[in-house]
PDB file of C-alpha atoms in Angstrom:
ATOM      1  CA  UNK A  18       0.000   0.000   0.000  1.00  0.00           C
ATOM      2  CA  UNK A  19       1.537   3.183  -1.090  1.00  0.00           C
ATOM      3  CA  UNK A  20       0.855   6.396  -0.036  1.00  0.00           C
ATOM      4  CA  UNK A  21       2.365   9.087   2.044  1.00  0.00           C
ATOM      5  CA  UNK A  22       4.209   8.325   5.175  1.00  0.00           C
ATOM      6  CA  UNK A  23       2.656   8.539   8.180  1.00  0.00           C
ATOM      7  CA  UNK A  24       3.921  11.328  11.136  1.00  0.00           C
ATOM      8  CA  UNK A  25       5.694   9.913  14.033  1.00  0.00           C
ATOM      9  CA  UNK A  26       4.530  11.754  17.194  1.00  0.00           C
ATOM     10  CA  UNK A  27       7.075  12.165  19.277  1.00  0.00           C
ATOM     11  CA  UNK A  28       7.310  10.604  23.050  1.00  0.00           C
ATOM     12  CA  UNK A  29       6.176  12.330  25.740  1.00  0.00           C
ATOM     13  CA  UNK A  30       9.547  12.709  27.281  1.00  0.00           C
ATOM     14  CA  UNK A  31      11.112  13.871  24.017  1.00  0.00           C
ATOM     15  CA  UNK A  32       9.104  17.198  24.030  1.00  0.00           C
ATOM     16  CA  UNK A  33      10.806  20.311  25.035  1.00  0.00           C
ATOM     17  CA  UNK A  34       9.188  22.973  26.999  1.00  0.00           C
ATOM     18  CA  UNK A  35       9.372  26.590  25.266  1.00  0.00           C
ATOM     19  CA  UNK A  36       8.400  30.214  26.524  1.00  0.00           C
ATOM     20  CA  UNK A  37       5.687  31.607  25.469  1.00  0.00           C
ATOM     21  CA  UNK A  38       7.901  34.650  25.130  1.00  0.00           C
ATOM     22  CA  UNK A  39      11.399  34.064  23.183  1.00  0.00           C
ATOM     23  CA  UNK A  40      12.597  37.368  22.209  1.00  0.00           C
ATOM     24  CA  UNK A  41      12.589  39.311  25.724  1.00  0.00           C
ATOM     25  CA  UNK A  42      14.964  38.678  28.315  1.00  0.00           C
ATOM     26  CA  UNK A  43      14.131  37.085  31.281  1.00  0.00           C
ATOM     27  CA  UNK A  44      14.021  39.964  34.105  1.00  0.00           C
ATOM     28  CA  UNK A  45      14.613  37.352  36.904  1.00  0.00           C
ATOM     29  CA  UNK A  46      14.501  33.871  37.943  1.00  0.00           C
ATOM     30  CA  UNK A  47      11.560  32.405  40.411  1.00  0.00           C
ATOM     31  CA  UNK A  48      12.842  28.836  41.167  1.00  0.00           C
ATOM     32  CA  UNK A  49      14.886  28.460  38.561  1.00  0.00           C
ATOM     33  CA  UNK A  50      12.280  29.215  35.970  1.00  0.00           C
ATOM     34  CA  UNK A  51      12.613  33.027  33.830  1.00  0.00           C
ATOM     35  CA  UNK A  52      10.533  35.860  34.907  1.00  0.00           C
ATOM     36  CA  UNK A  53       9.777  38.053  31.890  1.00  0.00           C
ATOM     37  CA  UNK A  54       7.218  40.278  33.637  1.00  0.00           C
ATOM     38  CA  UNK A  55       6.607  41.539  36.902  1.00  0.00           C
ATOM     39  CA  UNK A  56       3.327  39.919  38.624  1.00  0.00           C
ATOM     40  CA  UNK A  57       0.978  42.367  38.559  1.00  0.00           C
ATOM     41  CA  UNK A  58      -0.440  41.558  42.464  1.00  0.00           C
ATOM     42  CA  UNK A  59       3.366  42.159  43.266  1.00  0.00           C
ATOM     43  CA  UNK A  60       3.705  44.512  46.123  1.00  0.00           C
ATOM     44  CA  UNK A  61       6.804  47.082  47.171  1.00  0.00           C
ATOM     45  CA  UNK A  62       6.743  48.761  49.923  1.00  0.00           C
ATOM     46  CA  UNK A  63       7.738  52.616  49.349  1.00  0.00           C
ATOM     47  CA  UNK A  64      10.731  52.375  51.621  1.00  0.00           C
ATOM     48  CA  UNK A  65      11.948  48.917  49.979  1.00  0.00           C
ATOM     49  CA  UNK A  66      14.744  50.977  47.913  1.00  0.00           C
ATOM     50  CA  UNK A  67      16.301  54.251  49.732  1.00  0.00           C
ATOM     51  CA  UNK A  68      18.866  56.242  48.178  1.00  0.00           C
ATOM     52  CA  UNK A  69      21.646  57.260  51.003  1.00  0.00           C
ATOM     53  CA  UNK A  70      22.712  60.835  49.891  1.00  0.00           C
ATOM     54  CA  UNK A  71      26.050  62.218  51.005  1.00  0.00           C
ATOM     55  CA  UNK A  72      25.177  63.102  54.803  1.00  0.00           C
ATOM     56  CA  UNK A  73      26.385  65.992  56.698  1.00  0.00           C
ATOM     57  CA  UNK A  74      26.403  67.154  60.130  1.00  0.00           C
ATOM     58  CA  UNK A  75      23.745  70.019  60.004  1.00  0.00           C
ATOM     59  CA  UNK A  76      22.959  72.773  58.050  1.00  0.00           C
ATOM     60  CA  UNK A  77      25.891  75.078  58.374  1.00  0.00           C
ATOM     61  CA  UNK A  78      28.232  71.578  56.932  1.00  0.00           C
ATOM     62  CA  UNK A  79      26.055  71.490  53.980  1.00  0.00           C
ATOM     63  CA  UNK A  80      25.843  75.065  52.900  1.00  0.00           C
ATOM     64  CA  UNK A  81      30.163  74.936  53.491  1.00  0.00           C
ATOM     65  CA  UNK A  82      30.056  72.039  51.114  1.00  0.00           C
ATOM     66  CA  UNK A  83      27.555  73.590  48.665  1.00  0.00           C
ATOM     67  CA  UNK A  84      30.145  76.678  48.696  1.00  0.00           C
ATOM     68  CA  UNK A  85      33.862  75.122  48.470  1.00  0.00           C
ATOM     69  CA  UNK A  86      32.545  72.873  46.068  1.00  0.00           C
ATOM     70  CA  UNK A  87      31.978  75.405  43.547  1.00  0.00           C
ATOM     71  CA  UNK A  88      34.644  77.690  44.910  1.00  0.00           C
ATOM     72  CA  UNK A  89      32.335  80.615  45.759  1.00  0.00           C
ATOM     73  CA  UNK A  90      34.000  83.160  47.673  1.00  0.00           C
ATOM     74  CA  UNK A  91      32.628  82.763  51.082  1.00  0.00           C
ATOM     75  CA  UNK A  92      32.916  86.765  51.600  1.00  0.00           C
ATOM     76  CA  UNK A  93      30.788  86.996  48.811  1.00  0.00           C
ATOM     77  CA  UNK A  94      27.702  84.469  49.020  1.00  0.00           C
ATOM     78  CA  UNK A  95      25.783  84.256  45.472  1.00  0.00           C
ATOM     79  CA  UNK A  96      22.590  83.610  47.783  1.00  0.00           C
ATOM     80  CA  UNK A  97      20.543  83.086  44.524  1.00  0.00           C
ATOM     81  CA  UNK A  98      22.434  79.765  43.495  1.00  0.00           C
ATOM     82  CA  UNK A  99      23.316  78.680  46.832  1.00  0.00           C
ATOM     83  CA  UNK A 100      19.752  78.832  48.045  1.00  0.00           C
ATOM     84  CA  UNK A 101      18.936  76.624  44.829  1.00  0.00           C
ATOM     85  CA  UNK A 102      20.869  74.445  45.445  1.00  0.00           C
ATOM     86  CA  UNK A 103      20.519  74.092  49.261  1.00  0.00           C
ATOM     87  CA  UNK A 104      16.699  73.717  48.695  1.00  0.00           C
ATOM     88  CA  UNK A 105      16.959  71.142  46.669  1.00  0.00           C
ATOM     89  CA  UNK A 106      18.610  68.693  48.777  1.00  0.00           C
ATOM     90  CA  UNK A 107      16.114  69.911  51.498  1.00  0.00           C
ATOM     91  CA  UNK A 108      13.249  68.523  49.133  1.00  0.00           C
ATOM     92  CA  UNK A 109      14.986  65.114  49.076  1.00  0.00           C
ATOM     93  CA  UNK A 110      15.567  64.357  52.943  1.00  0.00           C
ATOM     94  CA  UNK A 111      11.797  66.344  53.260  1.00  0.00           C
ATOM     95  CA  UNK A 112      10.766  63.369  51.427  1.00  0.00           C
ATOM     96  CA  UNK A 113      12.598  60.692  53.161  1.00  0.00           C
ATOM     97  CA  UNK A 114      13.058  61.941  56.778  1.00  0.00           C
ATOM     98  CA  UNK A 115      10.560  64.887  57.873  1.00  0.00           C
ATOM     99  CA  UNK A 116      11.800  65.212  61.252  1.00  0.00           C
ATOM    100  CA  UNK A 117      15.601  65.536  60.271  1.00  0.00           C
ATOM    101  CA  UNK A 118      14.505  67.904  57.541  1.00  0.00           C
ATOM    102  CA  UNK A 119      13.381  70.232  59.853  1.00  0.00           C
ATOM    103  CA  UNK A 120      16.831  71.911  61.145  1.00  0.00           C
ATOM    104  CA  UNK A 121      17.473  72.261  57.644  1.00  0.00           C
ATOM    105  CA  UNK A 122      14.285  73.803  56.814  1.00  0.00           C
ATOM    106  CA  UNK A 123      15.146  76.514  59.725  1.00  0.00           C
ATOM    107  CA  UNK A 124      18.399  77.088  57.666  1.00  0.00           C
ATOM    108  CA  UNK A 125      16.573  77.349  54.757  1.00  0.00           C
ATOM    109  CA  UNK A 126      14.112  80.251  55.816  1.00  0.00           C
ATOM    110  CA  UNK A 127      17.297  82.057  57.240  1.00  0.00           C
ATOM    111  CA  UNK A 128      18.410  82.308  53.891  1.00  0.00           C
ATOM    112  CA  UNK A 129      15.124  82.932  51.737  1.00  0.00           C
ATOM    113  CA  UNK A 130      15.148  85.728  54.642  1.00  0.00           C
ATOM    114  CA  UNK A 131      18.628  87.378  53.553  1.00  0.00           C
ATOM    115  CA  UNK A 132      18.141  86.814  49.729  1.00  0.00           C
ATOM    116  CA  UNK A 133      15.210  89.271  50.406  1.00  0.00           C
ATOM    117  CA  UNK A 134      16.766  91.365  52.610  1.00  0.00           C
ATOM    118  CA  UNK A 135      19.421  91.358  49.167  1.00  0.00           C
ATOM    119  CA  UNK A 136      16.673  92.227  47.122  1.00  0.00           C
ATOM    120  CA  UNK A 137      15.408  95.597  49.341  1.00  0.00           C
ATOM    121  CA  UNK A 138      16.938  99.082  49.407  1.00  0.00           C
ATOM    122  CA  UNK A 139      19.108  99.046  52.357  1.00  0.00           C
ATOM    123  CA  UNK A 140      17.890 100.563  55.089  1.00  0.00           C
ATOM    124  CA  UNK A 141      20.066 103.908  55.946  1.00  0.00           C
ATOM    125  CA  UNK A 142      22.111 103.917  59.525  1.00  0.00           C
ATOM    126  CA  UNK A 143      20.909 105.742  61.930  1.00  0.00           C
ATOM    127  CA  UNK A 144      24.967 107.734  62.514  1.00  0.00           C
ATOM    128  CA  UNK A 145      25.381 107.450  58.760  1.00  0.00           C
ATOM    129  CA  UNK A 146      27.198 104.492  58.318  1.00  0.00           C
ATOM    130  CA  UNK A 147      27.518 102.021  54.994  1.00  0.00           C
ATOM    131  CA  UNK A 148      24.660  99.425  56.225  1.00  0.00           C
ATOM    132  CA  UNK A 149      25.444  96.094  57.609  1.00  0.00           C
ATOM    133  CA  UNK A 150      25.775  93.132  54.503  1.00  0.00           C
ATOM    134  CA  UNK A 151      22.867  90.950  55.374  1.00  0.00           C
ATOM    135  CA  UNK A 152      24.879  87.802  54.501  1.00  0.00           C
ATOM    136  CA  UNK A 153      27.597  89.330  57.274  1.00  0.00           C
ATOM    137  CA  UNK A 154      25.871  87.059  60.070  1.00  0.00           C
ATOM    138  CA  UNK A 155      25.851  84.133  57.795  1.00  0.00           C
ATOM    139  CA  UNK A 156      29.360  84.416  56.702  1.00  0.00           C
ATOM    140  CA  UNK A 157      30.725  84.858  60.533  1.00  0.00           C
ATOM    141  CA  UNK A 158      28.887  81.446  61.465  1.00  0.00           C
ATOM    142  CA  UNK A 159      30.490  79.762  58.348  1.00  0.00           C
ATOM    143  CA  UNK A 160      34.289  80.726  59.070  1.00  0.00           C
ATOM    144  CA  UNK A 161      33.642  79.575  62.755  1.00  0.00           C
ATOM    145  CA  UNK A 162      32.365  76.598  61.737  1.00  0.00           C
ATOM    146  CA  UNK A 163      35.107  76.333  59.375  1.00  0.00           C
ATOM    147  CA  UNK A 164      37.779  77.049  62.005  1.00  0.00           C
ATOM    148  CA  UNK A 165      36.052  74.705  64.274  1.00  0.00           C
ATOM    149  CA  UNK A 166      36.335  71.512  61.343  1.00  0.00           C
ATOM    150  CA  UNK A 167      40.050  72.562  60.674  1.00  0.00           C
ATOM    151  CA  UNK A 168      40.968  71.506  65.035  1.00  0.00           C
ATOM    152  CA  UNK A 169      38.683  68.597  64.797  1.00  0.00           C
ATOM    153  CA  UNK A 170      41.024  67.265  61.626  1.00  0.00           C
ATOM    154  CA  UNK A 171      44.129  68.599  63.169  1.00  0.00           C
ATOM    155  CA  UNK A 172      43.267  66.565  66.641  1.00  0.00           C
ATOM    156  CA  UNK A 173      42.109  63.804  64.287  1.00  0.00           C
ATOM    157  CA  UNK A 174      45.594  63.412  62.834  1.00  0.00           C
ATOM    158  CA  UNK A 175      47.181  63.608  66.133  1.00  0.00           C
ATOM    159  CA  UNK A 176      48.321  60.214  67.307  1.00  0.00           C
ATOM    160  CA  UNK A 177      46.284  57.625  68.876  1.00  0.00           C
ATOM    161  CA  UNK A 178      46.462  54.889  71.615  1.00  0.00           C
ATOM    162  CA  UNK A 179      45.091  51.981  69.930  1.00  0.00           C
ATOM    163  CA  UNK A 180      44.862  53.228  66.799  1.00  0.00           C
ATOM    164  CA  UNK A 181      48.187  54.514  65.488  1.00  0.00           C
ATOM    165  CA  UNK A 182      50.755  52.847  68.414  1.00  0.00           C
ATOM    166  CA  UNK A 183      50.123  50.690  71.542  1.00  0.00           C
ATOM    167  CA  UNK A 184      51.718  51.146  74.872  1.00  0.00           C
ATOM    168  CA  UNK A 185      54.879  48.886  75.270  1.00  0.00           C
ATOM    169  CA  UNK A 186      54.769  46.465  77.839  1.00  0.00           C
ATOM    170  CA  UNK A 187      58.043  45.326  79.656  1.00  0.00           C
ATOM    171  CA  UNK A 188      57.441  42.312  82.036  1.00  0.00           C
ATOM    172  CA  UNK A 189      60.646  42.227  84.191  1.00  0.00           C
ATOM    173  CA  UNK A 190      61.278  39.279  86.792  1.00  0.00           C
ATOM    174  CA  UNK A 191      61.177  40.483  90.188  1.00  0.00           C
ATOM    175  CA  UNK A 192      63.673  39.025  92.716  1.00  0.00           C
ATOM    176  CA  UNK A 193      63.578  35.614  94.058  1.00  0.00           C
ATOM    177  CA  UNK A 194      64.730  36.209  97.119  1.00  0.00           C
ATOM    178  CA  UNK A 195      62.263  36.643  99.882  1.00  0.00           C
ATOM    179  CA  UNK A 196      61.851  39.928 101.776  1.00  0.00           C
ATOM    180  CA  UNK A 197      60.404  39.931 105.108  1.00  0.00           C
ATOM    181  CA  UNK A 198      58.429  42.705 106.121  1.00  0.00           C
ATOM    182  CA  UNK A 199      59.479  45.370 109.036  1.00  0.00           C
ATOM    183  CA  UNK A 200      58.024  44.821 112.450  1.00  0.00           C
ATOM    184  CA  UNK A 201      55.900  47.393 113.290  1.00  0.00           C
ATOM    185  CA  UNK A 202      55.916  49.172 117.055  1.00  0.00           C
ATOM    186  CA  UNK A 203      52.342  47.940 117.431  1.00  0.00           C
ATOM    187  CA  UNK A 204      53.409  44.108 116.894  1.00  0.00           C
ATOM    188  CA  UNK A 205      56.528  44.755 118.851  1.00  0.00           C
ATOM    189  CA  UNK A 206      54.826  46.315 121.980  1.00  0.00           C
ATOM    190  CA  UNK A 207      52.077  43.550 121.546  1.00  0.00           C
ATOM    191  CA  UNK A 208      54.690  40.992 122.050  1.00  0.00           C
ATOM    192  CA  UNK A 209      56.460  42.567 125.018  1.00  0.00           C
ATOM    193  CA  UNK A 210      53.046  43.405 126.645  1.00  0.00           C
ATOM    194  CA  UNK A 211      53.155  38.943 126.357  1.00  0.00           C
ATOM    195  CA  UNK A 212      56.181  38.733 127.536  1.00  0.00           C
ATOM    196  CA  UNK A 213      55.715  40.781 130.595  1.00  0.00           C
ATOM    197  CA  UNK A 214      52.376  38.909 131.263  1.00  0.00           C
ATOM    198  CA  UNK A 215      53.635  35.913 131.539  1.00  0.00           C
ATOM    199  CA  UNK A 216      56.740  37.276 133.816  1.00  0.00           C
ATOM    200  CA  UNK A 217      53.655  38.702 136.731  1.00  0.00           C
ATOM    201  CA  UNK A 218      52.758  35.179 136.959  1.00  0.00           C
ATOM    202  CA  UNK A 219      55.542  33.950 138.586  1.00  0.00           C
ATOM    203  CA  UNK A 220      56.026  35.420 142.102  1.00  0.00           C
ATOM    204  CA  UNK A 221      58.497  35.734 143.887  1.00  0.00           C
ATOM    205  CA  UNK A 222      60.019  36.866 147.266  1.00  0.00           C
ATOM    206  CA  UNK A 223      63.366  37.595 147.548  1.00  0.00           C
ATOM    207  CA  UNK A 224      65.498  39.787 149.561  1.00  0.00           C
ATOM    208  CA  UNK A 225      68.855  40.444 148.428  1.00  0.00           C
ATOM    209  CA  UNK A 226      69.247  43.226 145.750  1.00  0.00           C
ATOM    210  CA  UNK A 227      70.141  41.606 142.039  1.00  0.00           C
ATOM    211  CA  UNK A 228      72.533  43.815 140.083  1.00  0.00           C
ATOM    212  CA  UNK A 229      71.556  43.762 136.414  1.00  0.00           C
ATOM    213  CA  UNK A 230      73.393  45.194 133.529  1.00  0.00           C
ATOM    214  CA  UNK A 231      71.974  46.052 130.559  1.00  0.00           C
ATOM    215  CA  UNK A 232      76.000  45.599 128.732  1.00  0.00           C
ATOM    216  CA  UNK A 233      75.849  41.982 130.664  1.00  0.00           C
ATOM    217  CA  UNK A 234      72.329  40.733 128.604  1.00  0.00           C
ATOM    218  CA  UNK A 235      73.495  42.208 125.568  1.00  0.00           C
ATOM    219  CA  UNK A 236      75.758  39.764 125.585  1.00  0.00           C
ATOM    220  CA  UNK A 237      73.587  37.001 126.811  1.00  0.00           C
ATOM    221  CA  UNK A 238      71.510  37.964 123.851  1.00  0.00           C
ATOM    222  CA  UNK A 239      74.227  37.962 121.377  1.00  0.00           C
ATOM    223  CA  UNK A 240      75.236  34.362 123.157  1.00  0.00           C
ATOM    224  CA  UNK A 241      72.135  33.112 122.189  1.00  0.00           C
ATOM    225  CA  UNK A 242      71.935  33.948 118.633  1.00  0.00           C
ATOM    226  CA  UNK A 243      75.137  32.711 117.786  1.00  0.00           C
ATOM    227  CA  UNK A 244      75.159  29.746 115.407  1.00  0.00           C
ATOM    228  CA  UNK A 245      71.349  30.105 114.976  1.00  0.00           C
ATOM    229  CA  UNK A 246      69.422  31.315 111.823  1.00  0.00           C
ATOM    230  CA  UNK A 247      66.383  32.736 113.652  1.00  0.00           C
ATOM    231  CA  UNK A 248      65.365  32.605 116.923  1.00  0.00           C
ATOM    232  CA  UNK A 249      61.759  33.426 118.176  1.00  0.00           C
ATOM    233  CA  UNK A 250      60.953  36.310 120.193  1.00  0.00           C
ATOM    234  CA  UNK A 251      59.736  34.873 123.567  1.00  0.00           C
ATOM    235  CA  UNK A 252      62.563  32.268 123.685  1.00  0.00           C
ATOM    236  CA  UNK A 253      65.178  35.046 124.937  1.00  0.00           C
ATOM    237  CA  UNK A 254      63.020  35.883 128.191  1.00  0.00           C
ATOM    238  CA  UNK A 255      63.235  33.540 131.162  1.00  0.00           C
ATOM    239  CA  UNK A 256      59.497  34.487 132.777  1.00  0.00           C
ATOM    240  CA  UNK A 257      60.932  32.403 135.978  1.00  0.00           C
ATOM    241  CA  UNK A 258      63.927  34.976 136.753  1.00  0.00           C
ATOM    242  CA  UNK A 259      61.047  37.992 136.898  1.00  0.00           C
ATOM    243  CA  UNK A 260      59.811  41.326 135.712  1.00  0.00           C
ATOM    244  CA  UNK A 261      63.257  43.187 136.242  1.00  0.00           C
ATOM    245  CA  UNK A 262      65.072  40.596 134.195  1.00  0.00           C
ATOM    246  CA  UNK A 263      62.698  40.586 131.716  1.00  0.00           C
ATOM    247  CA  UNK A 264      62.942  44.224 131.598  1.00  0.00           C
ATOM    248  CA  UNK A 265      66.722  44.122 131.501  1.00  0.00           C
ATOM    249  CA  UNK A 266      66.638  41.948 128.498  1.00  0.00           C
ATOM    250  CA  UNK A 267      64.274  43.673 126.604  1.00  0.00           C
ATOM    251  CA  UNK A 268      66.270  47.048 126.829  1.00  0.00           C
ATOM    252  CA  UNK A 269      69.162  45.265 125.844  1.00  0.00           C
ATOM    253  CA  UNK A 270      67.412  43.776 122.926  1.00  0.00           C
ATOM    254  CA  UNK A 271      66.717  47.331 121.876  1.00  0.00           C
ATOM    255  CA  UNK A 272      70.364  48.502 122.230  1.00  0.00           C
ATOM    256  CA  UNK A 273      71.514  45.614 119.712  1.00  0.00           C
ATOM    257  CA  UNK A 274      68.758  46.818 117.403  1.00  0.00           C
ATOM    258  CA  UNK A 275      69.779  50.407 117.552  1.00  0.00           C
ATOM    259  CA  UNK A 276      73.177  49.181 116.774  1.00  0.00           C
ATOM    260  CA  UNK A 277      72.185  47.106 113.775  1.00  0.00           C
ATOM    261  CA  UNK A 278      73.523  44.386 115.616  1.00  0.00           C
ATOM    262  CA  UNK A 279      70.411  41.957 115.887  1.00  0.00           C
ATOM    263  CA  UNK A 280      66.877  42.301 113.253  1.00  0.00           C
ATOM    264  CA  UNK A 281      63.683  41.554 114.023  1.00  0.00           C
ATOM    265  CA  UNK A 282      61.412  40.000 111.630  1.00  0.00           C
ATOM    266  CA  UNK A 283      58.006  39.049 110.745  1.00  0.00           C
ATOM    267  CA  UNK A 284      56.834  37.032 108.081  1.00  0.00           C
ATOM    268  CA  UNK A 285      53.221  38.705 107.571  1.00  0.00           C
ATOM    269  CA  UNK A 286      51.526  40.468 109.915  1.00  0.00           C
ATOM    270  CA  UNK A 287      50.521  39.164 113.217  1.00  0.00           C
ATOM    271  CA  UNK A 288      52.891  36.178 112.909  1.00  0.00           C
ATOM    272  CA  UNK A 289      55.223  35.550 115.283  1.00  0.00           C
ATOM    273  CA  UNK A 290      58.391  37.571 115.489  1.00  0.00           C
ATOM    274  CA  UNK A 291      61.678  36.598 115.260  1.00  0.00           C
ATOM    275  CA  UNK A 292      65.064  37.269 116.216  1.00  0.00           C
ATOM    276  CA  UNK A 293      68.412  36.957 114.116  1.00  0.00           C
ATOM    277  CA  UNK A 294      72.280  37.934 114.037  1.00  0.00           C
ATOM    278  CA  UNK A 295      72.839  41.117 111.720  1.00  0.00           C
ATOM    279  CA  UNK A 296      76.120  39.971 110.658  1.00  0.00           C
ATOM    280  CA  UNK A 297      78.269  37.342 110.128  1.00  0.00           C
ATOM    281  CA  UNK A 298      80.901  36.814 113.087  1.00  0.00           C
ATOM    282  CA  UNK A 299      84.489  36.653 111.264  1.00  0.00           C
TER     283      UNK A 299
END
């Protein structure tokens, strides 16, 4: 049987899906399929895309920029242009920001006020006098301001902890060797006050007259300490002999410290005090 041949249709998995639009370019991608038109229930909210003009720090640093800019001579203010100018980006942060806009929209009726002022006869001085330049006020506040940017850079470029040098830091070993601290008069008369304590408890009655010399138990002392490192405070008082050989001792004890013969010395405070040779017998 002849006759023409028959169309093959294609499988199912064979067919390609196209755009319905081929010549535009896709505007975006939604999950990986093109986007060649915006959906029209597609909503933006008016503050989705903001525009971040150059910002200044009030009124006075914009009209300085509006002026240096264009290299207006600051003595001589074209108010006309400057107030054109200064308006318009007034409109702009109006739009965006109505409550910063309004310390610039106080700035702005100062000068609508001396661009009219401009535009008047001058009014004649009372002594005769050339009238006062309207923009005089204006131009004073500028050069402060001015003067007043100029320290901020120069204090700016001054150096800075922590941002232009750090502090040097030196750690240095301290000394390994111990130093007790001084005995203070409050420890040392605590201790006697001990001493002589325990001295009234022992009585005793005697008759005959002792002879004590205060030379004679600065060598006792001295006796004692020999050959020892340190010798506690208490152990150099015999209670049993008395008060007036405790006495004795003690003064002598003072007499080798005045002499930087003995030290006393106290590892912390309120510890127990000790006794020890000054120097080393030859």
């Amino acid at each position: 049987m002849n006759g023409p041949p028959a169309e093959l249709s294609p499988a199912p998995e064979a067919v390609a899906v196209q755009p319905e639009v081929i010549d535009q370019v896709a505007i975006a991608r939604l999950y990986g399929e093109p986007l060649f038109a915006l959906p029209q229930d597609l909503y933006i909210p008016p503050d989705a895309l903001e525009v971040f003009l150059e910002a200044f720090e009030g009124p006075l640093d914009l009209l300085l920029y509006l002026i240096r800019r264009q290299n207006f001579n600051i003595l001589d203010i074209p108010m006309a242009e400057v107030t054109r100018q200064y308006l318009g980006y007034v409109e702009q942060i109006r739009a965006r920001n109505l409550e910063l806009a309004a310390e610039y929209l106080l700035m702005a009726a100062m000068l609508i006020e001396i661009k009219s002022r401009m535009l008047l006869p001058p009014k004649p001085a009372a002594d005769g006098s050339e009238p006062e330049d309207p923009r005089a006020e204006l131009v004073r506040r500028l050069l402060e301001y001015e003067q007043i940017q100029s320290a901020a850079r120069s204090l700016d470029a001054l150096p800075q902890l922590g941002r232009d040098f750090w502090r040097a830091q030196v750690h240095i070993e301290q000394s390994l060797a111990p130093r007790w601290p001084d005995v203070s008069v409050d420890d040392l008369r605590a201790a006697w006050r001990d001493i002589l304590r325990r001295a009234r408890l022992v009585q005793r009655h005697t008759i005959t007259r002792e002879t004590l010399s205060v030379r004679e138990h600065m060598s006792l002392v001295l006796r004692t300490l020999q050959g020892r490192r340190f010798v506690e405070f208490g152990e150099l008082f015999d209670p049993a002999r008395g008060v007036a050989v405790a006495i004795v001792t003690f003064i002598a004890m003072l007499e080798l410290a005045k002499e930087h013969l003995i030290e006393l010395t106290q590892a912390e405070a309120y510890a127990p005090i000790y006794v020890r040779l000054a120097y080393v017998p030859s």
